[in-house]
Coordinates of C-alpha atoms and ligand atoms in Angstrom, one line a residue:
M1 CA 73.6 118.9 63.0
K2 CA 75.8 117.3 66.2
T3 CA 79.7 117.6 66.6
D4 CA 82.0 117.5 69.4
F5 CA 84.2 119.9 68.3
L6 CA 83.0 123.0 66.1
I7 CA 85.8 125.3 64.8
I8 CA 85.0 128.2 63.3
G9 CA 87.6 129.9 60.8
S10 CA 90.3 127.9 58.7
G11 CA 94.1 129.6 59.2
I12 CA 96.4 128.8 61.1
A13 CA 95.0 129.0 64.3
G14 CA 91.4 126.7 63.6
L15 CA 93.3 124.3 61.2
S16 CA 96.3 123.4 63.7
Y17 CA 93.7 123.1 66.3
A18 CA 91.5 120.8 64.7
Y19 CA 93.9 118.5 63.1
K20 CA 95.3 118.3 66.9
I21 CA 92.3 117.2 68.2
A22 CA 91.2 114.7 65.5
E23 CA 94.5 113.4 65.3
H24 CA 94.7 112.7 68.9
F25 CA 91.3 110.3 69.0
Y26 CA 92.2 108.8 66.0
Q27 CA 95.8 107.1 67.2
R28 CA 93.4 106.0 70.4
N29 CA 90.6 104.9 67.9
Q30 CA 88.0 106.7 69.8
I31 CA 85.9 108.0 67.0
V32 CA 84.9 112.1 67.4
N33 CA 83.5 114.5 65.1
V34 CA 85.6 117.6 64.7
T35 CA 83.8 120.2 62.1
I36 CA 85.5 123.4 60.8
I37 CA 83.2 126.0 58.9
T38 CA 84.5 128.3 56.9
K39 CA 82.6 131.3 55.3
V40 CA 84.4 131.3 51.7
N41 CA 87.1 128.8 50.1
E42 CA 88.9 127.1 53.0
D43 CA 92.3 128.8 52.0
E44 CA 91.1 132.5 52.8
G45 CA 91.8 134.0 55.2
N46 CA 95.0 136.7 56.5
T47 CA 96.9 133.4 57.4
K48 CA 97.0 132.9 53.4
Y49 CA 98.8 136.7 52.8
A50 CA 101.4 136.4 55.8
Q51 CA 104.9 137.1 53.9
G52 CA 107.6 137.5 56.7
G53 CA 106.8 134.7 58.6
I54 CA 107.2 133.2 61.9
A55 CA 109.2 134.4 65.3
A56 CA 110.8 131.5 67.2
V57 CA 114.2 131.3 68.8
T58 CA 115.7 128.4 66.5
K59 CA 119.8 129.3 66.7
E60 CA 122.2 128.6 69.2
N61 CA 123.6 132.0 69.7
D62 CA 120.0 133.8 70.0
S63 CA 117.9 133.3 73.2
F64 CA 114.4 133.3 74.8
I65 CA 115.4 136.1 76.9
N66 CA 116.0 138.3 73.7
H67 CA 112.8 137.1 72.3
I68 CA 111.0 138.0 75.5
N69 CA 112.4 141.4 76.0
D70 CA 111.7 142.4 71.7
T71 CA 108.4 141.7 72.6
L72 CA 107.9 143.2 75.8
I73 CA 109.6 146.4 74.4
A74 CA 107.6 146.6 71.2
G75 CA 104.3 145.7 73.6
D76 CA 105.4 149.2 75.3
G77 CA 105.1 147.7 78.8
L78 CA 101.4 146.4 78.6
C79 CA 102.2 142.5 77.6
N80 CA 101.6 139.7 80.3
E81 CA 104.7 138.6 80.6
K82 CA 103.9 135.4 82.1
V83 CA 101.8 135.2 78.6
V84 CA 105.3 136.2 76.8
Q85 CA 107.6 134.0 78.6
M86 CA 105.0 131.0 78.2
V87 CA 104.7 131.4 74.1
V88 CA 108.0 132.2 73.3
E89 CA 109.8 129.4 75.0
S90 CA 106.8 127.3 73.2
A91 CA 107.8 128.4 70.2
P92 CA 110.5 125.8 69.2
E93 CA 107.9 122.6 69.8
R94 CA 105.2 124.6 67.6
I95 CA 107.8 125.0 64.7
K96 CA 109.2 121.2 64.7
E97 CA 105.6 120.0 64.7
L98 CA 104.5 122.8 61.8
I99 CA 107.6 121.1 60.1
S100 CA 106.6 117.9 61.3
W101 CA 103.0 118.0 59.1
G102 CA 104.9 119.0 55.9
T103 CA 105.7 122.8 56.3
N104 CA 108.9 123.9 54.3
F105 CA 111.1 126.6 55.9
D106 CA 113.9 128.3 53.5
K107 CA 117.2 127.0 54.3
K108 CA 120.7 128.0 53.8
T109 CA 123.0 125.9 52.0
D110 CA 124.7 124.8 55.2
G111 CA 121.0 123.2 56.4
D112 CA 120.7 125.5 58.9
F113 CA 117.0 127.9 58.2
D114 CA 117.6 131.3 56.8
L115 CA 116.7 133.6 59.7
A116 CA 115.4 137.2 58.3
K117 CA 115.3 140.0 60.9
E118 CA 112.4 142.3 61.1
G119 CA 111.2 145.7 62.7
G120 CA 112.0 145.3 66.7
H121 CA 114.0 142.2 66.8
S122 CA 117.2 141.9 68.2
D123 CA 118.2 139.0 65.8
N124 CA 117.6 137.5 62.8
R125 CA 115.0 135.2 64.0
I126 CA 112.0 134.9 61.4
L127 CA 111.6 131.3 59.7
H128 CA 110.0 132.2 56.5
F129 CA 109.5 130.9 53.1
K130 CA 110.4 133.3 50.6
D131 CA 107.6 135.9 51.0
Y132 CA 104.9 133.7 50.9
T133 CA 105.2 132.2 54.3
G134 CA 101.6 131.8 55.3
N135 CA 100.3 130.4 51.7
E136 CA 103.0 127.8 52.6
I137 CA 101.6 127.2 56.5
E138 CA 98.2 127.2 55.2
R139 CA 98.8 124.3 52.5
A140 CA 100.5 122.3 54.2
L141 CA 97.5 122.5 57.0
I142 CA 94.5 122.2 55.2
E143 CA 96.1 119.0 53.0
R144 CA 96.8 117.4 56.7
V145 CA 93.3 118.3 57.4
S146 CA 91.5 117.3 54.4
N147 CA 92.7 114.0 54.3
H148 CA 91.8 113.5 58.0
P149 CA 88.8 110.3 58.8
Y150 CA 87.3 112.5 61.7
I151 CA 87.3 116.0 59.9
T152 CA 84.4 117.5 58.3
V153 CA 85.4 120.7 56.3
L154 CA 82.0 122.7 55.9
N155 CA 83.5 125.7 53.1
H156 CA 80.9 128.7 52.2
H157 CA 79.2 128.1 55.6
F158 CA 79.1 131.7 57.5
A159 CA 78.6 131.6 61.5
I160 CA 75.8 134.1 62.3
D161 CA 75.7 133.7 66.2
I162 CA 77.2 131.4 69.0
I163 CA 74.7 129.7 71.4
T164 CA 74.2 130.6 74.9
Q165 CA 71.6 130.3 77.0
H166 CA 70.5 133.9 75.7
H167 CA 68.8 131.8 72.8
L168 CA 67.3 129.1 75.7
G169 CA 65.0 132.0 76.9
E170 CA 67.4 132.4 80.2
K171 CA 68.8 136.4 80.7
V172 CA 72.5 136.4 80.2
T173 CA 74.5 140.0 81.3
H174 CA 78.1 140.2 81.5
S175 CA 78.4 139.5 84.5
S176 CA 76.5 135.9 84.7
I177 CA 79.1 134.0 86.1
N178 CA 77.8 130.3 84.1
K179 CA 77.7 131.4 80.7
K180 CA 77.8 128.2 77.9
C181 CA 78.1 127.9 74.6
F182 CA 76.1 125.2 72.6
G183 CA 77.8 125.6 69.4
A184 CA 76.5 128.2 66.8
Y185 CA 73.8 129.4 64.6
V186 CA 75.4 129.0 60.8
L187 CA 74.2 129.9 57.5
N188 CA 74.7 127.7 54.1
R189 CA 75.8 129.9 51.6
K190 CA 74.4 127.8 48.3
T191 CA 71.2 126.6 49.7
N192 CA 70.4 129.8 52.0
T193 CA 69.2 128.3 54.8
V194 CA 70.5 128.5 58.5
F195 CA 70.7 125.7 60.8
T196 CA 71.8 125.1 64.2
L197 CA 75.2 123.4 64.8
N198 CA 75.6 121.9 68.0
A199 CA 78.6 121.4 70.1
K200 CA 80.2 120.4 73.2
I201 CA 83.4 122.5 72.8
T202 CA 83.6 125.5 70.3
L203 CA 86.7 127.8 69.1
L204 CA 86.7 130.8 67.5
A205 CA 89.4 131.5 65.1
T206 CA 88.1 134.0 62.7
G207 CA 90.6 136.1 62.0
G208 CA 91.1 139.5 61.8
I209 CA 89.3 143.3 61.6
G210 CA 91.1 145.0 59.0
Q211 CA 87.9 145.4 56.8
A212 CA 86.5 148.0 59.3
Y213 CA 89.8 150.3 57.8
L214 CA 89.3 151.5 54.1
N215 CA 92.9 150.2 53.3
T216 CA 93.8 147.3 55.0
T217 CA 96.2 144.4 54.4
N218 CA 93.3 141.8 55.2
P219 CA 91.5 140.2 53.2
T220 CA 87.6 140.7 52.8
V221 CA 86.5 137.7 54.9
A222 CA 88.4 139.9 58.1
T223 CA 85.2 141.5 59.3
G224 CA 86.3 140.6 62.9
D225 CA 82.7 138.2 62.9
G226 CA 84.1 136.0 66.0
I227 CA 84.7 139.5 68.3
A228 CA 81.1 140.5 67.0
M229 CA 79.8 137.2 67.9
A230 CA 81.6 137.1 71.0
Y231 CA 80.4 140.4 72.1
R232 CA 76.8 139.5 71.2
A233 CA 76.8 136.8 73.7
K234 CA 78.6 138.7 76.7
A235 CA 82.4 137.2 76.7
L236 CA 84.4 139.8 78.2
I237 CA 86.3 142.0 74.8
Q238 CA 89.6 143.8 75.8
N239 CA 92.3 145.9 74.3
M240 CA 90.3 146.7 71.0
E241 CA 91.9 150.4 70.3
F242 CA 95.6 148.8 69.6
V243 CA 95.0 148.5 65.8
Q244 CA 98.2 148.2 64.0
F245 CA 99.0 149.8 61.2
H246 CA 101.4 148.1 59.0
P247 CA 103.9 151.1 57.9
T248 CA 104.6 149.4 54.2
A249 CA 101.6 148.6 52.0
L250 CA 101.9 149.4 48.4
Y251 CA 100.2 152.3 47.3
H252 CA 97.5 151.4 44.8
P253 CA 94.3 153.1 45.7
I254 CA 91.5 150.9 44.4
D255 CA 93.2 147.8 46.1
N256 CA 91.3 145.8 48.1
P257 CA 93.4 144.1 50.1
S258 CA 96.3 146.5 49.7
F259 CA 99.2 144.7 48.8
L260 CA 101.7 143.9 51.5
I261 CA 105.6 144.9 51.6
S262 CA 107.1 143.2 53.8
E263 CA 109.2 144.4 56.4
A264 CA 111.4 142.0 55.7
V265 CA 112.3 144.3 53.0
R266 CA 113.3 146.8 55.4
G267 CA 114.7 143.9 57.4
A268 CA 117.5 143.3 54.2
G269 CA 118.1 146.8 53.7
G270 CA 115.5 148.7 52.4
I271 CA 115.1 152.2 53.5
L272 CA 112.2 154.7 53.4
R273 CA 112.3 158.1 52.0
D274 CA 110.4 161.4 51.3
E275 CA 109.8 162.7 47.8
K276 CA 112.9 164.2 47.5
G277 CA 114.6 161.1 48.5
V278 CA 115.8 162.0 52.1
A279 CA 115.9 159.0 54.3
F280 CA 113.9 160.3 57.4
M281 CA 113.9 157.6 59.8
G282 CA 116.6 158.4 61.5
N283 CA 114.9 161.2 62.5
Y284 CA 112.1 159.8 64.5
D285 CA 114.3 156.5 66.4
V286 CA 118.0 155.4 67.0
R287 CA 116.6 152.2 65.3
K288 CA 115.6 153.6 61.9
D289 CA 113.7 152.1 59.7
L290 CA 113.7 149.0 61.9
A291 CA 111.9 150.3 64.7
P292 CA 108.6 148.6 66.1
R293 CA 105.8 149.2 63.5
D294 CA 104.3 151.9 65.6
I295 CA 106.7 154.3 65.2
V296 CA 107.5 153.4 61.7
A297 CA 103.9 154.3 60.8
R298 CA 103.2 157.2 63.0
A299 CA 106.5 158.6 61.3
I300 CA 105.2 158.0 57.6
D301 CA 101.9 159.4 59.1
A302 CA 103.9 162.9 59.8
E303 CA 106.0 162.6 56.8
M304 CA 102.6 162.4 54.8
K305 CA 101.6 165.3 56.5
L306 CA 104.4 167.7 56.2
S307 CA 104.4 166.7 52.2
G308 CA 100.6 166.4 51.8
N309 CA 101.6 163.5 49.6
H310 CA 99.5 160.4 49.9
F311 CA 102.5 158.0 50.5
V312 CA 106.1 157.8 51.2
Y313 CA 109.1 155.5 49.4
L314 CA 110.7 152.7 50.1
D315 CA 114.4 151.9 48.5
T316 CA 115.3 148.9 47.4
T317 CA 117.6 150.0 44.7
M318 CA 120.8 148.9 46.4
M319 CA 119.6 145.0 46.1
E320 CA 120.6 142.7 43.5
K321 CA 117.9 141.8 41.4
S322 CA 118.8 137.5 42.0
F323 CA 118.7 138.4 45.7
L324 CA 115.1 140.2 45.2
E325 CA 113.7 137.7 42.9
S326 CA 114.7 135.0 45.1
H327 CA 113.8 136.0 48.8
F328 CA 110.7 138.4 47.4
P329 CA 109.4 136.7 43.9
T330 CA 105.8 137.9 45.2
I331 CA 106.5 141.3 46.3
F332 CA 109.3 141.5 43.3
S333 CA 106.5 140.2 40.4
K334 CA 103.3 142.7 41.8
C335 CA 105.6 145.7 41.4
L336 CA 107.0 144.6 38.3
S337 CA 103.1 144.0 37.2
I338 CA 102.4 147.8 38.2
G339 CA 105.5 149.2 36.1
I340 CA 107.8 149.3 39.2
D341 CA 111.2 147.4 38.9
M342 CA 112.5 147.4 42.3
T343 CA 116.3 147.0 41.3
K344 CA 115.1 150.9 39.9
D345 CA 112.7 152.6 40.9
F346 CA 111.1 153.2 44.5
V347 CA 108.4 151.7 45.7
P348 CA 105.5 153.7 46.9
V349 CA 103.9 152.8 50.2
V350 CA 101.2 153.8 53.0
P351 CA 100.6 152.7 56.2
A352 CA 97.3 150.2 56.0
A353 CA 95.1 148.4 59.1
H354 CA 96.9 145.1 59.5
Y355 CA 96.6 143.6 62.7
L356 CA 94.3 143.8 65.8
C357 CA 96.3 143.0 68.8
G358 CA 93.1 143.5 71.4
G359 CA 89.8 140.8 70.8
I360 CA 88.2 138.2 72.5
A361 CA 89.9 137.9 76.5
V362 CA 91.1 134.6 76.7
D363 CA 92.9 132.8 79.4
I364 CA 96.7 131.2 79.3
N365 CA 94.5 128.1 77.5
A366 CA 92.7 130.1 75.4
K367 CA 89.8 129.7 77.4
T368 CA 87.3 132.8 76.8
S369 CA 84.6 134.2 79.5
I370 CA 81.6 131.8 78.4
H371 CA 82.4 127.8 79.3
N372 CA 82.9 125.6 76.7
L373 CA 84.1 128.2 74.0
Y374 CA 87.5 129.0 73.2
A375 CA 89.0 131.3 71.0
S376 CA 92.9 131.3 69.4
G377 CA 94.7 133.4 66.8
E378 CA 93.9 136.7 65.9
C379 CA 90.5 137.2 67.2
S380 CA 92.1 136.4 70.4
F381 CA 93.6 138.6 73.3
T382 CA 96.3 136.6 74.9
G383 CA 98.2 139.4 76.7
L384 CA 100.9 138.5 74.2
H385 CA 101.4 141.9 72.2
G386 CA 100.1 144.1 75.0
A387 CA 99.9 147.7 73.6
N388 CA 102.1 146.8 70.0
R389 CA 102.5 143.1 68.4
L390 CA 105.8 142.3 67.4
A391 CA 106.8 141.5 63.9
S392 CA 106.2 138.1 62.8
N393 CA 104.8 137.1 66.6
S394 CA 100.7 136.3 65.7
L395 CA 101.5 133.1 63.4
I396 CA 103.3 131.2 66.7
E397 CA 100.7 132.9 69.0
A398 CA 98.0 131.4 67.2
L399 CA 100.0 127.8 67.3
V400 CA 100.5 128.0 70.5
F401 CA 97.3 128.8 72.3
S402 CA 95.3 126.4 69.2
H403 CA 97.9 124.0 71.1
R404 CA 97.1 124.9 74.6
A405 CA 93.0 124.6 73.8
F406 CA 93.8 121.5 72.4
L407 CA 95.3 120.2 75.7
E408 CA 92.4 121.4 77.6
G409 CA 89.5 120.2 75.4
I410 CA 90.9 116.3 75.1
S411 CA 90.5 116.6 79.0
L412 CA 87.3 118.3 79.4
F413 CA 85.8 116.5 76.4
S414 CA 84.3 113.6 78.0
S415 CA 82.7 115.4 81.1
I416 CA 80.7 117.9 78.3
D417 CA 76.8 116.8 77.3
F418 CA 75.6 118.0 74.4
N419 CA 72.4 120.6 75.2
T420 CA 69.3 119.0 73.8
S421 CA 66.6 122.1 73.9
I422 CA 68.1 124.4 71.8
P423 CA 65.7 125.8 69.8
E424 CA 66.0 126.2 65.7
W425 CA 66.5 129.5 64.2
N426 CA 64.2 131.9 63.8
D427 CA 63.9 133.6 60.8
E428 CA 60.2 135.0 61.5
G429 CA 60.6 138.8 60.3
T430 CA 58.8 141.6 58.3
Y431 CA 61.0 140.8 54.8
Y432 CA 61.5 143.3 52.8
Q433 CA 63.7 143.5 49.5
N434 CA 66.3 146.0 50.8
E435 CA 68.8 147.4 48.0
K436 CA 71.8 146.3 48.3
I437 CA 73.1 149.8 48.0
L438 CA 71.9 150.2 51.6
V439 CA 74.4 147.9 52.9
S440 CA 77.2 148.8 50.9
Q441 CA 77.0 152.5 51.5
T442 CA 76.8 151.8 55.3
K443 CA 79.8 149.8 55.2
K444 CA 81.8 152.0 53.3
E445 CA 80.7 154.9 56.0
L446 CA 81.8 152.7 58.8
Q447 CA 85.5 152.0 56.8
T448 CA 85.5 155.6 56.5
I449 CA 84.6 156.6 60.5
L450 CA 87.3 154.5 61.2
S451 CA 90.0 155.3 58.8
N452 CA 89.9 159.2 59.5
Y453 CA 88.6 159.5 63.1
V454 CA 90.5 156.0 64.9
G455 CA 93.8 155.6 62.6
I456 CA 97.0 156.2 63.3
V457 CA 96.7 159.2 65.0
R458 CA 93.5 160.2 67.2
S459 CA 92.2 163.4 69.2
N460 CA 89.3 163.9 71.3
E461 CA 87.2 165.6 68.8
R462 CA 88.0 162.5 66.1
L463 CA 86.7 159.8 68.5
E464 CA 83.8 161.6 69.6
R465 CA 82.5 162.4 66.2
A466 CA 83.1 158.8 65.3
L467 CA 81.2 157.6 68.6
N468 CA 77.7 159.8 67.8
R469 CA 78.0 158.7 63.8
L470 CA 78.3 155.0 64.7
K471 CA 75.4 155.6 66.9
L472 CA 73.4 156.3 63.7
I473 CA 74.9 153.6 61.7
Y474 CA 74.2 151.5 64.9
E475 CA 70.3 152.1 64.3
E476 CA 70.0 151.8 60.3
S477 CA 72.3 148.7 60.5
E478 CA 70.1 147.3 63.3
R479 CA 67.1 148.1 61.4
L480 CA 68.5 146.3 58.5
Y481 CA 69.2 143.4 59.8
E482 CA 65.9 143.2 62.0
N483 CA 63.8 143.5 58.9
S484 CA 66.0 141.8 55.7
K485 CA 66.2 138.3 54.9
I486 CA 69.8 137.0 56.5
S487 CA 72.6 137.4 53.8
V488 CA 76.1 137.7 54.8
D489 CA 76.8 141.6 54.0
I490 CA 74.0 142.0 56.2
C491 CA 75.7 139.8 59.1
E492 CA 79.1 141.0 58.1
L493 CA 78.0 145.0 58.2
R494 CA 76.2 144.1 61.8
N495 CA 79.4 142.6 62.9
L496 CA 81.7 145.4 61.4
R497 CA 79.8 147.9 63.6
S498 CA 80.1 146.2 67.1
V499 CA 83.7 145.8 66.1
A500 CA 84.3 149.9 65.0
Y501 CA 82.3 150.9 67.9
L502 CA 84.2 148.6 70.2
V503 CA 87.3 150.0 68.8
T504 CA 86.4 153.6 69.2
K505 CA 85.0 153.4 72.7
A506 CA 88.1 151.5 74.1
A507 CA 90.2 154.3 72.1
A508 CA 88.2 157.3 74.0
E509 CA 88.5 155.6 77.3
R510 CA 92.6 155.1 77.2
K511 CA 93.6 158.5 78.7
N512 CA 97.6 157.7 78.1
N513 CA 99.2 157.3 74.7
V514 CA 101.3 154.1 74.5
G515 CA 102.2 151.9 71.7
L516 CA 99.8 151.7 68.8
H517 CA 97.3 154.4 70.5
Y518 CA 98.4 157.8 69.8
N519 CA 95.9 160.5 70.7
V520 CA 97.2 164.4 70.1
D521 CA 95.5 165.4 73.4
N522 CA 96.8 162.7 75.4
F523 CA 100.1 163.4 77.2
Ligands
FAD601 P1 92.9 134.0 59.7 O1 93.8 133.2 58.9 O2 92.3 135.0 59.2 O3 91.5 133.0 59.1 C1 90.3 133.0 59.7 C2 89.5 132.4 59.5 O4 87.8 132.5 60.0 C3 89.1 132.1 57.5 O5 89.3 130.9 57.2 C4 87.6 132.9 57.4 O6 87.2 132.7 56.4 C5 86.6 132.4 58.8 N1 85.9 133.4 59.4 C6 85.6 134.4 60.0 N2 85.1 135.0 60.0 C7 83.5 133.5 59.7 C8 82.3 133.3 60.1 N3 81.3 134.3 60.4 N4 81.6 132.5 59.9 C9 82.8 131.6 59.2 N5 84.1 131.5 59.1 C10 84.9 132.7 59.5 N6 101.8 137.5 61.1 C11 102.7 137.1 61.2 O7 103.1 136.1 62.4 N7 103.9 137.2 60.2 C12 103.7 137.6 58.9 O8 104.4 137.4 58.2 C13 102.1 138.3 58.8 N8 102.4 138.3 57.8 C14 101.0 139.1 57.4 C15 100.9 139.7 56.2 C16 99.1 139.8 55.6 C17 99.3 140.6 54.4 C18 98.1 140.0 56.9 C19 96.9 140.2 56.3 C20 98.9 139.1 58.6 C21 100.1 139.0 58.5 N9 100.4 138.6 59.7 C22 101.3 138.4 60.1 C23 99.7 138.6 60.4 C24 98.9 136.7 60.8 O9 98.8 136.6 59.1 C25 97.5 136.8 60.9 O10 97.4 137.4 62.5 C26 97.3 135.0 61.3 O11 97.2 134.4 60.0 C27 95.7 134.6 61.8 O12 95.3 133.5 61.8 P2 93.8 132.9 62.3 O13 93.4 131.8 62.1 O14 93.6 133.9 63.6 O15 93.2 133.9 61.1
SIN602 C1 105.5 141.5 57.2 O1 105.9 140.7 56.8 O2 106.0 142.4 57.1 C2 104.3 140.9 57.9 C3 104.6 140.6 59.7 C4 103.7 140.7 60.5 O3 102.6 141.3 59.9 O4 104.2 140.1 61.7

């Protein structure tokens, strides 16, 4: 199968890019094929679950400088300042575009946006739609994309590997300078067949890695596939040690994913308390409950270690029922469904793996180190977040970088030809009927290793243990992959183990504590 533009992933990064490309050529009566593949239903991914909102300077008494400074402070010295400035200054334009595509954001009675505040922001600047902003954005984008004559959405299609010269029999190394991407090998989950999707330009928009941990706010599709594919293709991957733990996931041990209690709840006055009801954040930071996430998550981790409990409490009892119901309807009803009345009861919360600040390294136009391969959204490393992402800066990052990838894509497209010598997927091998337990148990082991040894607080010994254990997992999962009939479970395990290795190796190599990376043996 051939397509001019291949987009892997249907969250905010993939859908906004696909729509812009298709619409651009449609307006000029120039026919192009834009194909989106996505591994389950098109709405599933981190975007749908985003609660708090999307950060941008939209009111007069806020300023770009303030948003830039807040982003730099959260990033703890490791942000790329040029990128920060570019994203912050582009954000209002991208928000306008999102609204023109049909996305709703809450407004006050005077018609101005009802802007929320989250940790690390010096002002109220988060546009939101109640507490299900991501779902609203995803709804509007899917509506645009599904009605577009140039766009084909293939759901339940899983990208196994991106195709490079390696598949044509050439040796490709990290230092090869002329690596090119020619599309991807794709598994149709309904027919269980693999086919070649030959593309001129490919965008990886595959989202996060949360499922590498036992407790995560990310849905089950977040297995780091794009990063692992890019890594196998010898693309540059960076800053993988910076895994952000959201301080306040609802404590409910059997939920996967963990349900998020938005930071906007603390922005509205919610207070973290220990088991005796004492507010503790003042002991850790002058910004108290609205300190950046790395600080709040580490404080909660320390409190849990002190008390031996599995959670701390979030107190929202000072808020009116009507306020909670209108601003946080999803959170309010989820809590009620498990017997917690937020107007009377404290909510048990615990940090959970939430967001990856590193990923596939891209330039200012979202181009990876491989020609014709772009990456946008959570799978990419742009330099915006540095060592720690400021709340609500990731949806906007995805929009801005997909826009820039679009601009470069439309200018380069006509100079790229299809590669006609790509071999079909080779599925020869000794298949044995492997027991599902081998895959699921290995995945659980990997998640346990990352959670226990490469979590919020790390040590040299934990990291060394993790690397040793992951080596064994690599060998076992490689044997499973080589000898089994191809399946999504096997491929996801193969991707998770690469991601786990990349996070652990980067953490072991970083010898200073900065942002989200905290090793007790560093100083
Ligand atoms: P996603 O939306 O995750 O989409 C990834 C897509 O790739 C999915 O469609 C998936 O199925 C597909 N995919 C993955 N691998 C493959 C494969 N091998 N083959 C085919 N398809 C594949 N950020 C904010 O800025 N504000 C917030 O308020 C906010 N709240 C959040 C709340 C929660 C609970 C979570 C989990 C995240 C939140 N974030 C928030 C982070 C933000 O939602 C994500 O970073 C962002 O949505 C990522 O968008 P994306 O397009 O990169 O990826
Ligand atoms: C939240 O609503 O707390 C999540 C915001 C984010 O991850 O940016």
